[in-house]
Amino acid sequence: MCLPIVDDSSLETMLEVPSYHSSINSVELYLEAK
């Protein structure tokens, strides 16, 4: 799956910031629920 706002730099940031990573998981759950 490829989110439109995600690029290599934001993927690196996501790995560094757990709170941001958890929000991405919430987005994925939202997309799956639709």
GROMACS .gro file of C-alpha atoms in nm:
model
   34
    1MET     CA    1   0.000   0.000   0.000
    2CYS     CA    2   0.125   0.347  -0.083
    3LEU     CA    3  -0.004   0.656   0.095
    4PRO     CA    4   0.019   0.974  -0.114
    5ILE     CA    5   0.190   1.179   0.158
    6VAL     CA    6   0.455   0.916   0.240
    7ASP     CA    7   0.804   0.937   0.094
    8ASP     CA    8   1.145   0.806   0.201
    9SER     CA    9   1.216   1.090   0.442
   10SER     CA   10   0.879   1.063   0.614
   11LEU     CA   11   0.922   0.686   0.637
   12GLU     CA   12   1.248   0.746   0.822
   13THR     CA   13   1.076   0.995   1.051
   14MET     CA   14   0.796   0.746   1.112
   15LEU     CA   15   1.052   0.494   1.236
   16GLU     CA   16   1.209   0.755   1.463
   17VAL     CA   17   0.885   0.890   1.611
   18PRO     CA   18   0.661   0.622   1.771
   19SER     CA   19   0.368   0.861   1.819
   20TYR     CA   20   0.371   0.947   1.448
   21HIS     CA   21   0.398   0.577   1.365
   22SER     CA   22   0.092   0.500   1.577
   23SER     CA   23  -0.104   0.767   1.390
   24ILE     CA   24  -0.005   0.600   1.061
   25ASN     CA   25  -0.136   0.270   1.199
   26SER     CA   26  -0.463   0.448   1.279
   27VAL     CA   27  -0.481   0.572   0.920
   28GLU     CA   28  -0.425   0.220   0.790
   29LEU     CA   29  -0.699   0.086   1.018
   30TYR     CA   30  -0.930   0.363   0.894
   31LEU     CA   31  -0.858   0.276   0.532
   32GLU     CA   32  -0.923  -0.092   0.600
   33ALA     CA   33  -1.250  -0.011   0.776
   34LYS     CA   34  -1.388   0.188   0.482
   0.00000   0.00000   0.00000
